[in-house]
Amino acid sequence: MPRHVGLILDGNRRYGRQHNLTDPREIYAAGAEKLDELLSWCADLSIPAITLWVFSTDNFDRRPEEVSGILGAVEAKLARLARDPRIHRRKVRVRAMGRLELLPESTLAAVRAAEAATCGYDDMQLTIAAAYGGRQEITDAVQAFLRDQEIRGIPLAEAARQVTPEAISRYLYAPDLPDPDLIIRTSGEVRLSGFLLWQSAYSEFYFTDVFWPAFRRIDFLRAVRAFQQRRRRFGR
């Protein structure tokens, strides 16, 4: 059974067109509500860590009304998660990772409220990747590493020798999260688009044509079954 599943939540706009939805907030709210089912499926299978890519740094370049729709849906869902008795009963720790300072103030406040309400839990971890880009995460990690070396007065040549995969890993947005065993992308696109670039070196990938808001339990179980049928070698 995978211990950490990452999901690229794709296909919201195509789902909206298919169902004659035109309001971006309504379109993305449909996807946000799917999270409740996903958490239930993961709880049933004792999968303790889930990371969802809900908004990329590139998404800021979309139409303002669409950006507002996505972030509005994320904000509303986070507010509900902080109060949801199922979250507290399952002891789900909710947190976010990415360039969170780029988010609107109200969205960031919803993030912090959900994190504060669940910070004492550790049975399940739900990580929301928002204002997230894989290249940006690696860049930020290297810069943070070098800043620490400078503060400690370590010469550049010595700092360069200390750049190792293990050192960089300690400066990622969520360094305590295990690498994902399985990454699922919905909507038929067959690419990562920058999701968890560093962490996915040995992940198994599963791509499905189903749009995220229409993602069903059977689709999730098919992804898990495909994972279980693969032989993982971890580069060996």
XYZ file of C-alpha atoms in Angstrom:
236
model
C 0.000 0.000 0.000
C 1.416 3.451 -0.841
C 2.249 5.498 2.249
C 2.193 8.855 0.482
C 0.019 9.666 -2.548
C 0.390 12.878 -4.538
C -2.384 14.087 -6.823
C -2.338 16.584 -9.667
C -5.941 17.781 -9.756
C -6.458 18.428 -13.452
C -9.481 18.732 -15.715
C -11.646 21.176 -13.750
C -12.267 23.507 -16.684
C -13.112 20.687 -19.095
C -15.458 19.223 -16.502
C -17.112 22.636 -16.255
C -17.620 22.868 -20.024
C -18.997 19.317 -20.043
C -21.568 20.271 -17.378
C -22.367 23.777 -18.671
C -20.726 25.499 -15.711
C -19.433 28.981 -16.487
C -18.692 30.513 -13.071
C -15.047 29.668 -12.181
C -15.854 29.549 -8.468
C -18.625 27.016 -9.116
C -16.337 24.938 -11.344
C -13.521 24.753 -8.806
C -15.884 24.298 -5.862
C -16.980 21.021 -7.481
C -13.365 19.862 -7.424
C -12.843 21.051 -3.857
C -15.757 18.953 -2.626
C -14.130 15.810 -4.038
C -11.512 16.101 -1.281
C -13.936 14.779 1.342
C -14.339 11.538 -0.602
C -10.605 11.240 -1.231
C -9.815 11.543 2.474
C -12.380 8.840 3.219
C -10.847 6.494 0.640
C -7.352 7.072 2.028
C -8.561 6.520 5.585
C -10.196 3.234 4.555
C -6.885 2.065 3.032
C -4.745 3.429 5.898
C -2.829 5.744 3.573
C -1.335 8.299 5.988
C -0.118 11.077 3.671
C -1.777 12.895 0.763
C -0.431 15.878 -1.142
C -2.717 17.787 -3.507
C -1.496 20.275 -6.101
C -4.304 22.820 -6.143
C -2.609 25.927 -7.580
C 0.712 26.388 -9.352
C 2.847 29.498 -9.637
C 2.073 29.427 -13.379
C -1.657 29.617 -12.600
C -1.209 33.262 -11.586
C -0.985 33.980 -15.352
C -4.571 32.847 -15.964
C -7.501 35.244 -16.292
C -8.108 37.179 -13.039
C -11.612 35.774 -12.647
C -10.262 32.228 -12.956
C -7.472 32.850 -10.442
C -10.075 34.302 -8.100
C -12.310 31.257 -8.659
C -9.563 28.758 -7.859
C -8.296 30.576 -4.788
C -11.825 31.307 -3.595
C -12.647 27.589 -3.720
C -9.394 26.712 -1.934
C -10.025 29.335 0.726
C -13.595 28.185 1.365
C -12.542 24.529 1.555
C -9.741 25.245 4.012
C -12.148 27.167 6.222
C -14.491 24.161 6.264
C -11.654 21.709 6.925
C -10.670 23.631 10.050
C -14.184 23.034 11.456
C -14.929 19.610 9.966
C -15.520 17.020 12.723
C -14.281 14.261 10.375
C -10.895 15.980 10.151
C -10.656 16.107 13.935
C -11.990 12.571 14.389
C -9.417 11.189 11.937
C -6.696 13.435 13.416
C -5.720 14.864 10.025
C -2.954 17.440 10.059
C -3.622 20.033 7.363
C -0.832 22.232 6.050
C 0.216 24.036 2.907
C 3.485 24.341 1.029
C 4.705 26.611 -1.753
C 5.363 30.321 -2.153
C 2.532 31.017 0.251
C 3.477 34.687 0.583
C 2.191 35.143 -2.992
C -1.342 34.139 -2.000
C -4.004 36.767 -1.242
C -4.174 37.732 2.414
C -7.564 36.062 2.935
C -6.383 32.790 1.406
C -3.233 32.793 3.505
C -5.333 33.451 6.612
C -7.481 30.400 5.789
C -4.313 28.330 5.365
C -2.954 29.412 8.745
C -6.306 28.813 10.463
C -6.527 25.241 9.128
C -2.914 24.576 10.101
C -3.459 25.935 13.610
C -6.676 23.942 14.117
C -4.967 20.643 13.218
C -1.336 21.154 14.242
C -1.554 18.611 17.061
C -2.597 15.697 14.831
C -0.403 13.116 13.126
C -2.577 10.138 12.112
C -2.953 11.537 8.579
C -1.218 14.379 6.784
C -2.994 16.437 4.143
C -0.618 18.794 2.366
C -1.981 21.453 0.026
C 0.514 22.591 -2.625
C -0.520 26.177 -3.431
C 1.476 28.799 -5.332
C 3.742 25.814 -5.873
C 6.247 25.003 -8.613
C 8.801 22.204 -8.506
C 11.638 24.208 -10.049
C 10.899 27.081 -7.688
C 11.005 24.737 -4.693
C 14.447 23.429 -5.660
C 15.682 26.976 -6.326
C 14.380 28.154 -2.952
C 15.986 25.167 -1.217
C 19.421 25.853 -2.714
C 19.177 29.549 -1.889
C 18.151 28.790 1.709
C 21.045 26.354 2.043
C 23.539 28.930 0.762
C 22.147 31.637 3.043
C 22.670 29.365 6.032
C 26.229 28.671 4.958
C 26.887 32.410 4.647
C 25.444 33.088 8.114
C 27.755 30.411 9.525
C 30.723 32.050 7.801
C 31.499 29.055 5.598
C 33.558 29.949 2.476
C 31.893 29.391 -0.890
C 34.230 26.564 -1.911
C 33.486 24.683 1.309
C 29.761 25.365 0.960
C 29.849 23.920 -2.555
C 31.368 20.702 -1.238
C 28.513 20.421 1.240
C 25.831 20.525 -1.482
C 24.470 16.972 -1.437
C 21.022 15.512 -2.136
C 20.560 15.008 1.598
C 21.500 18.628 2.338
C 19.108 20.025 -0.264
C 16.298 17.756 0.955
C 16.469 19.388 4.377
C 15.553 22.769 2.820
C 12.511 21.703 0.816
C 9.113 23.213 1.668
C 8.065 20.140 3.697
C 11.301 18.318 4.528
C 9.643 15.918 6.966
C 7.229 14.511 4.367
C 8.274 11.154 2.903
C 8.753 11.050 -0.852
C 5.509 10.110 -2.634
C 5.170 6.449 -3.523
C 2.416 7.122 -6.048
C 1.537 10.220 -8.060
C -1.839 10.364 -9.813
C -2.766 12.870 -12.506
C -6.346 13.184 -13.669
C -7.759 14.433 -17.021
C -5.629 12.457 -19.482
C -2.534 14.664 -19.444
C 0.649 12.567 -19.239
C 3.192 14.836 -17.582
C 4.159 16.089 -14.124
C 4.248 19.796 -15.045
C 6.699 20.414 -12.197
C 4.900 18.626 -9.361
C 7.292 17.405 -6.654
C 10.195 17.253 -9.099
C 12.793 16.520 -6.432
C 10.685 14.114 -4.391
C 9.299 12.064 -7.314
C 12.610 10.561 -8.481
C 11.432 7.041 -7.588
C 7.685 7.564 -7.513
C 5.283 5.449 -9.522
C 2.981 7.423 -11.837
C -0.627 6.771 -12.777
C -2.514 8.792 -15.387
C -6.271 8.612 -15.848
C -8.583 10.263 -18.385
C -11.149 11.074 -15.691
C -11.531 14.790 -14.852
C -10.770 15.558 -11.216
C -14.326 16.556 -10.130
C -15.595 13.257 -11.613
C -12.873 11.132 -9.968
C -14.468 8.106 -8.278
C -13.480 5.574 -5.665
C -13.062 2.931 -8.392
C -10.643 5.246 -10.235
C -8.610 5.672 -7.065
C -8.587 1.930 -6.391
C -7.395 1.275 -9.947
C -4.464 3.622 -9.350
C -3.591 1.852 -6.101
C -3.903 -1.559 -7.741
C -1.613 -0.454 -10.590
C 0.909 0.692 -7.980
C 0.733 -2.659 -6.190
C 1.412 -4.543 -9.427
C 4.652 -2.704 -10.143
C 8.087 -3.815 -9.037
C 9.911 -0.868 -7.497
C 13.688 -0.897 -7.907
C 14.612 2.607 -6.648
C 17.306 2.870 -9.323
C 18.960 -0.393 -8.362
